[in-house]
DNA sequence: TCCCAGGCTCTCT
DNA sequence: AGAGAGCATGGG
């Protein structure tokens, strides 16, 4: 991959294993919108981004070299060798899933945003998750030039369940507030979690109300970049019972979160029945 | 009207 | 330890 910085934009040429649309809209992040012209726009890491892709050329508009290096290169996981990872998958179903939707990358999202987003995801569907998060940002996030930042844990920690009524998150409101309070008080420490072994990191997240096994796995995968995390929702549960009744192959442990994302998207799509 | 959704908490065995 | 009810909301 070749990266070009012109006066305004950052352009990636010869990109391999990156499908921007698929990665931004496969159920791991909830704040991206597809524009009528096919571009994607959204806010992540406190910054607005407009991004387009044509074949193996990706353009990040109004992105400086500094922002690319510090933010978006990390967010899109561009330093990881997906060719190497995907080619290590020899399992028949997994190969099918990867071939059906090549280019999905595991986004490295903000840790707090991932915690909050996946608390909201509990017993919920993706369109409604997006709506709740959008209202959360519009009501309590900092206004940017384009859109709103994700509100900080500090801001949310001072709110009540009644304050959150406008976002219509239902029974999850009390969990959002509990998470914000535990994070802003330091009872749950993101910096500490980053350096803990997997099971201990998960145990820290489980201290938050509304965070159970599945949400914790999602947070570790999408917020902390822990690719050994393996979230099991209803779709992955179907995959496991249908295709891996003896359990998911252990040989893929280190990257099983990536495998899981391909399988999740494949099982939800019509391609699965073909 | 019913069922389902990237589940969790609480309670009862 | 494991099973089951209840939970807010809205789309199909």
PDB file of C-alpha atoms (C1' of nucleotides) in Angstrom:
ATOM      1  CA  UNK A   1       0.000   0.000   0.000  1.00  0.00           C
ATOM      2  CA  UNK A   2       1.182   3.462  -0.931  1.00  0.00           C
ATOM      3  CA  UNK A   3       0.077   6.520   1.041  1.00  0.00           C
ATOM      4  CA  UNK A   4      -0.078   9.924  -0.611  1.00  0.00           C
ATOM      5  CA  UNK A   5      -0.581  13.169   1.284  1.00  0.00           C
ATOM      6  CA  UNK A   6      -1.625  16.079  -0.872  1.00  0.00           C
ATOM      7  CA  UNK A   7      -2.498  19.548   0.380  1.00  0.00           C
ATOM      8  CA  UNK A   8      -5.798  18.427   1.916  1.00  0.00           C
ATOM      9  CA  UNK A   9      -6.473  14.733   1.626  1.00  0.00           C
ATOM     10  CA  UNK A  10      -4.832  11.455   2.413  1.00  0.00           C
ATOM     11  CA  UNK A  11      -4.984   8.881  -0.365  1.00  0.00           C
ATOM     12  CA  UNK A  12      -4.251   5.193   0.014  1.00  0.00           C
ATOM     13  CA  UNK A  13      -3.256   3.431  -3.179  1.00  0.00           C
ATOM     14  CA  UNK A  14      -3.006  -0.289  -3.778  1.00  0.00           C
ATOM     15  CA  UNK A  15      -4.929  -1.139  -0.620  1.00  0.00           C
ATOM     16  CA  UNK A  16      -5.277  -4.836   0.103  1.00  0.00           C
ATOM     17  CA  UNK A  17      -7.925  -6.459   2.258  1.00  0.00           C
ATOM     18  CA  UNK A  18      -9.835  -3.292   2.990  1.00  0.00           C
ATOM     19  CA  UNK A  19     -13.462  -2.841   2.030  1.00  0.00           C
ATOM     20  CA  UNK A  20     -14.355   0.471   3.626  1.00  0.00           C
ATOM     21  CA  UNK A  21     -18.116   0.130   3.247  1.00  0.00           C
ATOM     22  CA  UNK A  22     -18.179  -3.382   4.625  1.00  0.00           C
ATOM     23  CA  UNK A  23     -15.892  -2.609   7.526  1.00  0.00           C
ATOM     24  CA  UNK A  24     -17.878   0.458   8.571  1.00  0.00           C
ATOM     25  CA  UNK A  25     -21.265  -1.187   8.151  1.00  0.00           C
ATOM     26  CA  UNK A  26     -20.984  -4.765   9.333  1.00  0.00           C
ATOM     27  CA  UNK A  27     -22.260  -4.309  12.856  1.00  0.00           C
ATOM     28  CA  UNK A  28     -19.064  -3.442  14.709  1.00  0.00           C
ATOM     29  CA  UNK A  29     -19.411   0.358  14.576  1.00  0.00           C
ATOM     30  CA  UNK A  30     -22.674   2.265  14.636  1.00  0.00           C
ATOM     31  CA  UNK A  31     -21.960   5.878  13.712  1.00  0.00           C
ATOM     32  CA  UNK A  32     -21.181   5.710   9.988  1.00  0.00           C
ATOM     33  CA  UNK A  33     -23.575   6.794   7.293  1.00  0.00           C
ATOM     34  CA  UNK A  34     -23.495   6.013   3.618  1.00  0.00           C
ATOM     35  CA  UNK A  35     -24.056   9.155   1.539  1.00  0.00           C
ATOM     36  CA  UNK A  36     -25.972   9.144  -1.721  1.00  0.00           C
ATOM     37  CA  UNK A  37     -22.724   9.353  -3.668  1.00  0.00           C
ATOM     38  CA  UNK A  38     -21.448   6.211  -1.959  1.00  0.00           C
ATOM     39  CA  UNK A  39     -19.055   7.964   0.412  1.00  0.00           C
ATOM     40  CA  UNK A  40     -19.130   7.206   4.119  1.00  0.00           C
ATOM     41  CA  UNK A  41     -19.234   9.911   6.736  1.00  0.00           C
ATOM     42  CA  UNK A  42     -19.053   9.747  10.473  1.00  0.00           C
ATOM     43  CA  UNK A  43     -17.325  10.756  13.652  1.00  0.00           C
ATOM     44  CA  UNK A  44     -14.846   8.557  15.464  1.00  0.00           C
ATOM     45  CA  UNK A  45     -12.120   9.333  17.965  1.00  0.00           C
ATOM     46  CA  UNK A  46     -13.555  12.845  18.228  1.00  0.00           C
ATOM     47  CA  UNK A  47     -12.939  13.565  14.552  1.00  0.00           C
ATOM     48  CA  UNK A  48     -15.196  13.814  11.550  1.00  0.00           C
ATOM     49  CA  UNK A  49     -14.255  11.770   8.503  1.00  0.00           C
ATOM     50  CA  UNK A  50     -15.508  11.549   4.960  1.00  0.00           C
ATOM     51  CA  UNK A  51     -14.064   8.567   3.108  1.00  0.00           C
ATOM     52  CA  UNK A  52     -14.499   7.027  -0.324  1.00  0.00           C
ATOM     53  CA  UNK A  53     -13.187   3.949  -2.025  1.00  0.00           C
ATOM     54  CA  UNK A  54     -12.794   3.050  -5.684  1.00  0.00           C
ATOM     55  CA  UNK A  55     -11.244  -0.363  -6.143  1.00  0.00           C
ATOM     56  CA  UNK A  56      -7.931  -0.313  -4.312  1.00  0.00           C
ATOM     57  CA  UNK A  57      -7.825   3.462  -3.864  1.00  0.00           C
ATOM     58  CA  UNK A  58      -9.175   4.982  -0.674  1.00  0.00           C
ATOM     59  CA  UNK A  59      -9.485   8.727  -0.113  1.00  0.00           C
ATOM     60  CA  UNK A  60      -9.738  10.276   3.333  1.00  0.00           C
ATOM     61  CA  UNK A  61     -10.917  13.835   2.828  1.00  0.00           C
ATOM     62  CA  UNK A  62      -9.400  16.697   4.765  1.00  0.00           C
ATOM     63  CA  UNK A  63      -7.116  14.360   6.639  1.00  0.00           C
ATOM     64  CA  UNK A  64      -3.579  15.495   7.365  1.00  0.00           C
ATOM     65  CA  UNK A  65      -0.609  13.195   7.558  1.00  0.00           C
ATOM     66  CA  UNK A  66      -0.622  13.671  11.309  1.00  0.00           C
ATOM     67  CA  UNK A  67      -4.257  12.656  11.682  1.00  0.00           C
ATOM     68  CA  UNK A  68      -3.809   9.719   9.379  1.00  0.00           C
ATOM     69  CA  UNK A  69      -0.847   8.377  11.297  1.00  0.00           C
ATOM     70  CA  UNK A  70      -2.278   9.046  14.737  1.00  0.00           C
ATOM     71  CA  UNK A  71      -5.930   8.225  14.207  1.00  0.00           C
ATOM     72  CA  UNK A  72      -7.163   6.616  11.006  1.00  0.00           C
ATOM     73  CA  UNK A  73      -4.315   4.225  10.324  1.00  0.00           C
ATOM     74  CA  UNK A  74      -4.971   2.782  13.757  1.00  0.00           C
ATOM     75  CA  UNK A  75      -8.763   2.908  13.451  1.00  0.00           C
ATOM     76  CA  UNK A  76      -8.763   0.933  10.210  1.00  0.00           C
ATOM     77  CA  UNK A  77      -6.115  -1.480  11.526  1.00  0.00           C
ATOM     78  CA  UNK A  78      -3.953  -0.783   8.470  1.00  0.00           C
ATOM     79  CA  UNK A  79      -0.683  -1.974   9.975  1.00  0.00           C
ATOM     80  CA  UNK A  80      -1.976  -5.523  10.318  1.00  0.00           C
ATOM     81  CA  UNK A  81      -1.264  -8.157   7.679  1.00  0.00           C
ATOM     82  CA  UNK A  82      -4.727  -9.487   6.898  1.00  0.00           C
ATOM     83  CA  UNK A  83      -3.400 -11.466   3.943  1.00  0.00           C
ATOM     84  CA  UNK A  84      -1.347 -13.500   6.352  1.00  0.00           C
ATOM     85  CA  UNK A  85      -4.215 -13.933   8.793  1.00  0.00           C
ATOM     86  CA  UNK A  86      -6.891 -14.844   6.247  1.00  0.00           C
ATOM     87  CA  UNK A  87      -4.635 -17.267   4.426  1.00  0.00           C
ATOM     88  CA  UNK A  88      -4.099 -19.091   7.712  1.00  0.00           C
ATOM     89  CA  UNK A  89      -7.782 -20.023   7.688  1.00  0.00           C
ATOM     90  CA  UNK A  90      -8.108 -23.433   6.078  1.00  0.00           C
ATOM     91  CA  UNK A  91     -11.428 -24.400   7.641  1.00  0.00           C
ATOM     92  CA  UNK A  92     -13.972 -24.814   4.844  1.00  0.00           C
ATOM     93  CA  UNK A  93     -16.740 -22.597   6.213  1.00  0.00           C
ATOM     94  CA  UNK A  94     -14.343 -19.894   7.296  1.00  0.00           C
ATOM     95  CA  UNK A  95     -12.757 -19.840   3.850  1.00  0.00           C
ATOM     96  CA  UNK A  96     -16.217 -19.425   2.341  1.00  0.00           C
ATOM     97  CA  UNK A  97     -17.048 -16.563   4.709  1.00  0.00           C
ATOM     98  CA  UNK A  98     -13.793 -14.763   3.946  1.00  0.00           C
ATOM     99  CA  UNK A  99     -14.262 -15.195   0.213  1.00  0.00           C
ATOM    100  CA  UNK A 100     -17.846 -13.970   0.350  1.00  0.00           C
ATOM    101  CA  UNK A 101     -16.904 -10.656   1.976  1.00  0.00           C
ATOM    102  CA  UNK A 102     -13.202  -9.946   1.581  1.00  0.00           C
ATOM    103  CA  UNK A 103     -12.027  -6.686   3.065  1.00  0.00           C
ATOM    104  CA  UNK A 104     -13.668  -6.624   6.455  1.00  0.00           C
ATOM    105  CA  UNK A 105     -11.258  -5.228   9.013  1.00  0.00           C
ATOM    106  CA  UNK A 106     -11.678  -5.095  12.757  1.00  0.00           C
ATOM    107  CA  UNK A 107     -11.931  -1.408  13.589  1.00  0.00           C
ATOM    108  CA  UNK A 108      -9.957  -0.139  16.562  1.00  0.00           C
ATOM    109  CA  UNK A 109     -12.602   2.019  18.191  1.00  0.00           C
ATOM    110  CA  UNK A 110     -12.450   4.240  21.232  1.00  0.00           C
ATOM    111  CA  UNK A 111     -12.665   2.094  24.361  1.00  0.00           C
ATOM    112  CA  UNK A 112     -15.373   4.061  26.139  1.00  0.00           C
ATOM    113  CA  UNK A 113     -17.449   4.391  22.990  1.00  0.00           C
ATOM    114  CA  UNK A 114     -17.226   0.621  22.524  1.00  0.00           C
ATOM    115  CA  UNK A 115     -18.315  -0.016  26.112  1.00  0.00           C
ATOM    116  CA  UNK A 116     -21.284   2.297  25.776  1.00  0.00           C
ATOM    117  CA  UNK A 117     -22.234   1.139  22.285  1.00  0.00           C
ATOM    118  CA  UNK A 118     -22.262  -2.542  23.138  1.00  0.00           C
ATOM    119  CA  UNK A 119     -24.181  -1.981  26.360  1.00  0.00           C
ATOM    120  CA  UNK A 120     -26.788  -0.419  24.090  1.00  0.00           C
ATOM    121  CA  UNK A 121     -26.550  -3.376  21.716  1.00  0.00           C
ATOM    122  CA  UNK A 122     -27.948  -5.802  24.295  1.00  0.00           C
ATOM    123  CA  UNK A 123     -31.171  -7.473  23.111  1.00  0.00           C
ATOM    124  CA  UNK A 124     -31.434  -4.860  20.396  1.00  0.00           C
ATOM    125  CA  UNK A 125     -31.248  -4.630  16.625  1.00  0.00           C
ATOM    126  CA  UNK A 126     -28.644  -2.760  14.618  1.00  0.00           C
ATOM    127  CA  UNK A 127     -30.865   0.000  13.143  1.00  0.00           C
ATOM    128  CA  UNK A 128     -32.200   0.842  16.581  1.00  0.00           C
ATOM    129  CA  UNK A 129     -28.733   0.722  18.161  1.00  0.00           C
ATOM    130  CA  UNK A 130     -27.621   3.294  15.604  1.00  0.00           C
ATOM    131  CA  UNK A 131     -30.594   5.517  16.409  1.00  0.00           C
ATOM    132  CA  UNK A 132     -29.997   5.439  20.150  1.00  0.00           C
ATOM    133  CA  UNK A 133     -26.301   6.240  19.749  1.00  0.00           C
ATOM    134  CA  UNK A 134     -27.050   9.059  17.345  1.00  0.00           C
ATOM    135  CA  UNK A 135     -29.456  10.627  19.837  1.00  0.00           C
ATOM    136  CA  UNK A 136     -26.935  10.130  22.636  1.00  0.00           C
ATOM    137  CA  UNK A 137     -24.322  12.063  20.681  1.00  0.00           C
ATOM    138  CA  UNK A 138     -26.701  14.813  19.574  1.00  0.00           C
ATOM    139  CA  UNK A 139     -27.994  15.338  23.097  1.00  0.00           C
ATOM    140  CA  UNK A 140     -24.760  15.127  25.081  1.00  0.00           C
ATOM    141  CA  UNK A 141     -21.785  15.123  22.713  1.00  0.00           C
ATOM    142  CA  UNK A 142     -19.622  18.104  21.863  1.00  0.00           C
ATOM    143  CA  UNK A 143     -20.733  19.842  18.684  1.00  0.00           C
ATOM    144  CA  UNK A 144     -18.151  19.613  15.949  1.00  0.00           C
ATOM    145  CA  UNK A 145     -17.955  21.381  12.625  1.00  0.00           C
ATOM    146  CA  UNK A 146     -19.655  18.335  11.151  1.00  0.00           C
ATOM    147  CA  UNK A 147     -21.713  16.263  13.556  1.00  0.00           C
ATOM    148  CA  UNK A 148     -21.155  15.513  17.213  1.00  0.00           C
ATOM    149  CA  UNK A 149     -18.419  13.837  19.193  1.00  0.00           C
ATOM    150  CA  UNK A 150     -19.271  10.839  21.305  1.00  0.00           C
ATOM    151  CA  UNK A 151     -20.033  12.225  24.787  1.00  0.00           C
ATOM    152  CA  UNK A 152     -17.355  11.589  27.395  1.00  0.00           C
ATOM    153  CA  UNK A 153     -17.848   9.262  30.344  1.00  0.00           C
ATOM    154  CA  UNK A 154     -17.422  12.284  32.610  1.00  0.00           C
ATOM    155  CA  UNK A 155     -20.383  14.059  31.042  1.00  0.00           C
ATOM    156  CA  UNK A 156     -22.597  10.969  31.102  1.00  0.00           C
ATOM    157  CA  UNK A 157     -21.606  10.153  34.685  1.00  0.00           C
ATOM    158  CA  UNK A 158     -23.394  13.271  35.892  1.00  0.00           C
ATOM    159  CA  UNK A 159     -26.703  12.390  34.235  1.00  0.00           C
ATOM    160  CA  UNK A 160     -29.736  10.541  35.565  1.00  0.00           C
ATOM    161  CA  UNK A 161     -31.898   7.906  33.925  1.00  0.00           C
ATOM    162  CA  UNK A 162     -34.487  10.638  33.363  1.00  0.00           C
ATOM    163  CA  UNK A 163     -31.905  12.782  31.572  1.00  0.00           C
ATOM    164  CA  UNK A 164     -31.332   9.910  29.147  1.00  0.00           C
ATOM    165  CA  UNK A 165     -35.038   9.508  28.352  1.00  0.00           C
ATOM    166  CA  UNK A 166     -34.737  11.382  25.017  1.00  0.00           C
ATOM    167  CA  UNK A 167     -32.371   8.786  23.582  1.00  0.00           C
ATOM    168  CA  UNK A 168     -34.984   6.035  24.189  1.00  0.00           C
ATOM    169  CA  UNK A 169     -32.488   3.387  25.246  1.00  0.00           C
ATOM    170  CA  UNK A 170     -35.020   1.618  27.441  1.00  0.00           C
ATOM    171  CA  UNK A 171     -33.752  -0.490  30.317  1.00  0.00           C
ATOM    172  CA  UNK A 172     -30.165   0.151  29.221  1.00  0.00           C
ATOM    173  CA  UNK A 173     -30.089   3.752  30.479  1.00  0.00           C
ATOM    174  CA  UNK A 174     -29.118   2.760  34.006  1.00  0.00           C
ATOM    175  CA  UNK A 175     -26.312   0.613  32.615  1.00  0.00           C
ATOM    176  CA  UNK A 176     -24.917   3.461  30.504  1.00  0.00           C
ATOM    177  CA  UNK A 177     -24.792   5.660  33.590  1.00  0.00           C
ATOM    178  CA  UNK A 178     -23.207   2.957  35.720  1.00  0.00           C
ATOM    179  CA  UNK A 179     -20.511   2.461  33.095  1.00  0.00           C
ATOM    180  CA  UNK A 180     -19.832   6.184  32.872  1.00  0.00           C
ATOM    181  CA  UNK A 181     -19.590   6.490  36.657  1.00  0.00           C
ATOM    182  CA  UNK A 182     -17.245   3.533  37.053  1.00  0.00           C
ATOM    183  CA  UNK A 183     -14.998   4.830  34.291  1.00  0.00           C
ATOM    184  CA  UNK A 184     -14.853   8.437  35.408  1.00  0.00           C
ATOM    185  CA  UNK A 185     -14.262   7.433  39.029  1.00  0.00           C
ATOM    186  CA  UNK A 186     -11.453   5.109  38.004  1.00  0.00           C
ATOM    187  CA  UNK A 187     -13.160   2.062  39.514  1.00  0.00           C
ATOM    188  CA  UNK A 188     -12.803   0.615  36.042  1.00  0.00           C
ATOM    189  CA  UNK A 189      -9.579   1.819  34.441  1.00  0.00           C
ATOM    190  CA  UNK A 190      -9.164   1.697  30.666  1.00  0.00           C
ATOM    191  CA  UNK A 191      -5.404   2.233  30.850  1.00  0.00           C
ATOM    192  CA  UNK A 192      -5.090  -0.659  33.259  1.00  0.00           C
ATOM    193  CA  UNK A 193      -7.264  -2.951  31.150  1.00  0.00           C
ATOM    194  CA  UNK A 194      -5.016  -2.376  28.147  1.00  0.00           C
ATOM    195  CA  UNK A 195      -2.153  -4.106  29.918  1.00  0.00           C
ATOM    196  CA  UNK A 196      -4.026  -6.985  31.574  1.00  0.00           C
ATOM    197  CA  UNK A 197      -4.170 -10.579  30.349  1.00  0.00           C
ATOM    198  CA  UNK A 198      -7.373 -11.337  28.498  1.00  0.00           C
ATOM    199  CA  UNK A 199      -9.406 -12.975  31.248  1.00  0.00           C
ATOM    200  CA  UNK A 200      -8.443 -10.326  33.786  1.00  0.00           C
ATOM    201  CA  UNK A 201      -9.278  -7.545  31.357  1.00  0.00           C
ATOM    202  CA  UNK A 202     -12.657  -9.133  30.819  1.00  0.00           C
ATOM    203  CA  UNK A 203     -13.197  -9.413  34.573  1.00  0.00           C
ATOM    204  CA  UNK A 204     -12.650  -5.655  34.906  1.00  0.00           C
ATOM    205  CA  UNK A 205     -15.286  -4.951  32.273  1.00  0.00           C
ATOM    206  CA  UNK A 206     -17.732  -7.337  33.949  1.00  0.00           C
ATOM    207  CA  UNK A 207     -17.758  -4.994  36.960  1.00  0.00           C
ATOM    208  CA  UNK A 208     -19.978  -2.706  34.923  1.00  0.00           C
ATOM    209  CA  UNK A 209     -23.721  -3.340  35.143  1.00  0.00           C
ATOM    210  CA  UNK A 210     -25.132  -4.282  31.785  1.00  0.00           C
ATOM    211  CA  UNK A 211     -21.818  -5.780  30.704  1.00  0.00           C
ATOM    212  CA  UNK A 212     -21.974  -9.552  30.528  1.00  0.00           C
ATOM    213  CA  UNK A 213     -19.927 -12.109  28.661  1.00  0.00           C
ATOM    214  CA  UNK A 214     -20.980 -11.104  25.165  1.00  0.00           C
ATOM    215  CA  UNK A 215     -20.692  -7.344  25.613  1.00  0.00           C
ATOM    216  CA  UNK A 216     -17.294  -7.731  27.291  1.00  0.00           C
ATOM    217  CA  UNK A 217     -16.032  -9.793  24.361  1.00  0.00           C
ATOM    218  CA  UNK A 218     -17.239  -7.129  21.907  1.00  0.00           C
ATOM    219  CA  UNK A 219     -15.591  -4.347  23.880  1.00  0.00           C
ATOM    220  CA  UNK A 220     -12.297  -6.212  24.016  1.00  0.00           C
ATOM    221  CA  UNK A 221     -12.434  -6.962  20.296  1.00  0.00           C
ATOM    222  CA  UNK A 222     -13.630  -3.654  18.869  1.00  0.00           C
ATOM    223  CA  UNK A 223     -12.464  -1.247  21.573  1.00  0.00           C
ATOM    224  CA  UNK A 224      -9.222  -2.780  22.793  1.00  0.00           C
ATOM    225  CA  UNK A 225      -8.087  -4.558  19.633  1.00  0.00           C
ATOM    226  CA  UNK A 226      -7.957  -7.907  21.400  1.00  0.00           C
ATOM    227  CA  UNK A 227      -8.404 -10.199  18.452  1.00  0.00           C
ATOM    228  CA  UNK A 228      -8.638 -13.324  20.575  1.00  0.00           C
ATOM    229  CA  UNK A 229     -12.009 -12.086  21.818  1.00  0.00           C
ATOM    230  CA  UNK A 230     -14.905 -14.124  20.460  1.00  0.00           C
ATOM    231  CA  UNK A 231     -18.346 -12.570  20.960  1.00  0.00           C
ATOM    232  CA  UNK A 232     -21.190 -15.067  20.715  1.00  0.00           C
ATOM    233  CA  UNK A 233     -24.524 -13.486  19.824  1.00  0.00           C
ATOM    234  CA  UNK A 234     -27.574 -15.242  18.371  1.00  0.00           C
ATOM    235  CA  UNK A 235     -26.006 -15.334  14.898  1.00  0.00           C
ATOM    236  CA  UNK A 236     -22.679 -16.733  15.989  1.00  0.00           C
ATOM    237  CA  UNK A 237     -24.585 -19.163  18.189  1.00  0.00           C
ATOM    238  CA  UNK A 238     -26.343 -20.402  15.060  1.00  0.00           C
ATOM    239  CA  UNK A 239     -23.002 -20.751  13.266  1.00  0.00           C
ATOM    240  CA  UNK A 240     -21.546 -22.728  16.141  1.00  0.00           C
ATOM    241  CA  UNK A 241     -24.450 -25.150  16.386  1.00  0.00           C
ATOM    242  CA  UNK A 242     -24.758 -25.557  12.627  1.00  0.00           C
ATOM    243  CA  UNK A 243     -21.110 -25.765  11.617  1.00  0.00           C
ATOM    244  CA  UNK A 244     -18.983 -26.242  14.730  1.00  0.00           C
ATOM    245  CA  UNK A 245     -20.921 -28.500  17.077  1.00  0.00           C
ATOM    246  CA  UNK A 246     -17.614 -29.673  18.554  1.00  0.00           C
ATOM    247  CA  UNK A 247     -16.538 -26.073  19.187  1.00  0.00           C
ATOM    248  CA  UNK A 248     -14.682 -23.490  17.140  1.00  0.00           C
ATOM    249  CA  UNK A 249     -11.201 -24.669  16.022  1.00  0.00           C
ATOM    250  CA  UNK A 250      -8.634 -23.765  18.687  1.00  0.00           C
ATOM    251  CA  UNK A 251      -5.874 -23.313  16.153  1.00  0.00           C
ATOM    252  CA  UNK A 252      -7.343 -19.901  15.278  1.00  0.00           C
ATOM    253  CA  UNK A 253      -7.370 -18.654  18.872  1.00  0.00           C
ATOM    254  CA  UNK A 254      -5.129 -15.624  18.353  1.00  0.00           C
ATOM    255  CA  UNK A 255      -7.272 -14.169  15.563  1.00  0.00           C
ATOM    256  CA  UNK A 256     -10.612 -15.806  16.247  1.00  0.00           C
ATOM    257  CA  UNK A 257     -12.257 -12.414  16.703  1.00  0.00           C
ATOM    258  CA  UNK A 258     -11.518 -11.616  13.074  1.00  0.00           C
ATOM    259  CA  UNK A 259     -12.827 -15.009  12.019  1.00  0.00           C
ATOM    260  CA  UNK A 260     -15.929 -14.408  14.100  1.00  0.00           C
ATOM    261  CA  UNK A 261     -16.631 -11.121  12.311  1.00  0.00           C
ATOM    262  CA  UNK A 262     -16.452 -12.776   8.902  1.00  0.00           C
ATOM    263  CA  UNK A 263     -18.698 -15.605  10.036  1.00  0.00           C
ATOM    264  CA  UNK A 264     -21.158 -13.185  11.652  1.00  0.00           C
ATOM    265  CA  UNK A 265     -21.545 -11.137   8.499  1.00  0.00           C
ATOM    266  CA  UNK A 266     -21.684 -14.186   6.270  1.00  0.00           C
ATOM    267  CA  UNK A 267     -24.386 -15.874   8.367  1.00  0.00           C
ATOM    268  CA  UNK A 268     -26.515 -12.728   8.433  1.00  0.00           C
ATOM    269  CA  UNK A 269     -26.253 -12.261   4.672  1.00  0.00           C
ATOM    270  CA  UNK A 270     -28.124 -14.027   1.898  1.00  0.00           C
ATOM    271  CA  UNK A 271     -24.817 -15.458   0.683  1.00  0.00           C
ATOM    272  CA  UNK A 272     -24.980 -18.029   3.450  1.00  0.00           C
ATOM    273  CA  UNK A 273     -27.813 -19.909   1.764  1.00  0.00           C
ATOM    274  CA  UNK A 274     -26.075 -20.178  -1.577  1.00  0.00           C
TER     275      UNK A 274
ATOM    276  C1'  DT B   1     -50.757  -9.399  17.093  1.00  0.00           C
ATOM    277  C1'  DC B   2     -46.696 -11.860  17.611  1.00  0.00           C
ATOM    278  C1'  DC B   3     -41.740 -12.454  17.189  1.00  0.00           C
ATOM    279  C1'  DC B   4     -37.221 -10.906  17.215  1.00  0.00           C
ATOM    280  C1'  DA B   5     -33.063  -8.107  18.052  1.00  0.00           C
ATOM    281  C1'  DG B   6     -24.613  -8.328  18.306  1.00  0.00           C
ATOM    282  C1'  DG B   7     -28.119  -9.948  26.383  1.00  0.00           C
ATOM    283  C1'  DC B   8     -28.122  -8.918  31.133  1.00  0.00           C
ATOM    284  C1'  DT B   9     -29.830  -9.097  35.887  1.00  0.00           C
ATOM    285  C1'  DC B  10     -32.239 -11.216  39.285  1.00  0.00           C
ATOM    286  C1'  DT B  11     -34.435 -15.070  41.366  1.00  0.00           C
ATOM    287  C1'  DC B  12     -35.420 -19.683  42.154  1.00  0.00           C
ATOM    288  C1'  DT B  13     -33.902 -24.347  42.321  1.00  0.00           C
TER     289       DT B  13
ATOM    290  C1'  DA C   1     -24.127 -23.868  38.554  1.00  0.00           C
ATOM    291  C1'  DG C   2     -27.887 -23.651  35.621  1.00  0.00           C
ATOM    292  C1'  DA C   3     -32.556 -22.403  34.002  1.00  0.00           C
ATOM    293  C1'  DG C   4     -36.165 -18.996  33.354  1.00  0.00           C
ATOM    294  C1'  DA C   5     -38.727 -14.597  33.693  1.00  0.00           C
ATOM    295  C1'  DG C   6     -38.605  -9.813  32.890  1.00  0.00           C
ATOM    296  C1'  DC C   7     -36.914  -6.079  30.732  1.00  0.00           C
ATOM    297  C1'  DA C   8     -37.845  -1.019  26.850  1.00  0.00           C
ATOM    298  C1'  DT C   9     -38.295  -0.177  22.301  1.00  0.00           C
ATOM    299  C1'  DG C  10     -39.372  -0.535  17.547  1.00  0.00           C
ATOM    300  C1'  DG C  11     -39.104  -3.050  12.962  1.00  0.00           C
ATOM    301  C1'  DG C  12     -40.947  -6.737  10.223  1.00  0.00           C
TER     302       DG C  12
END
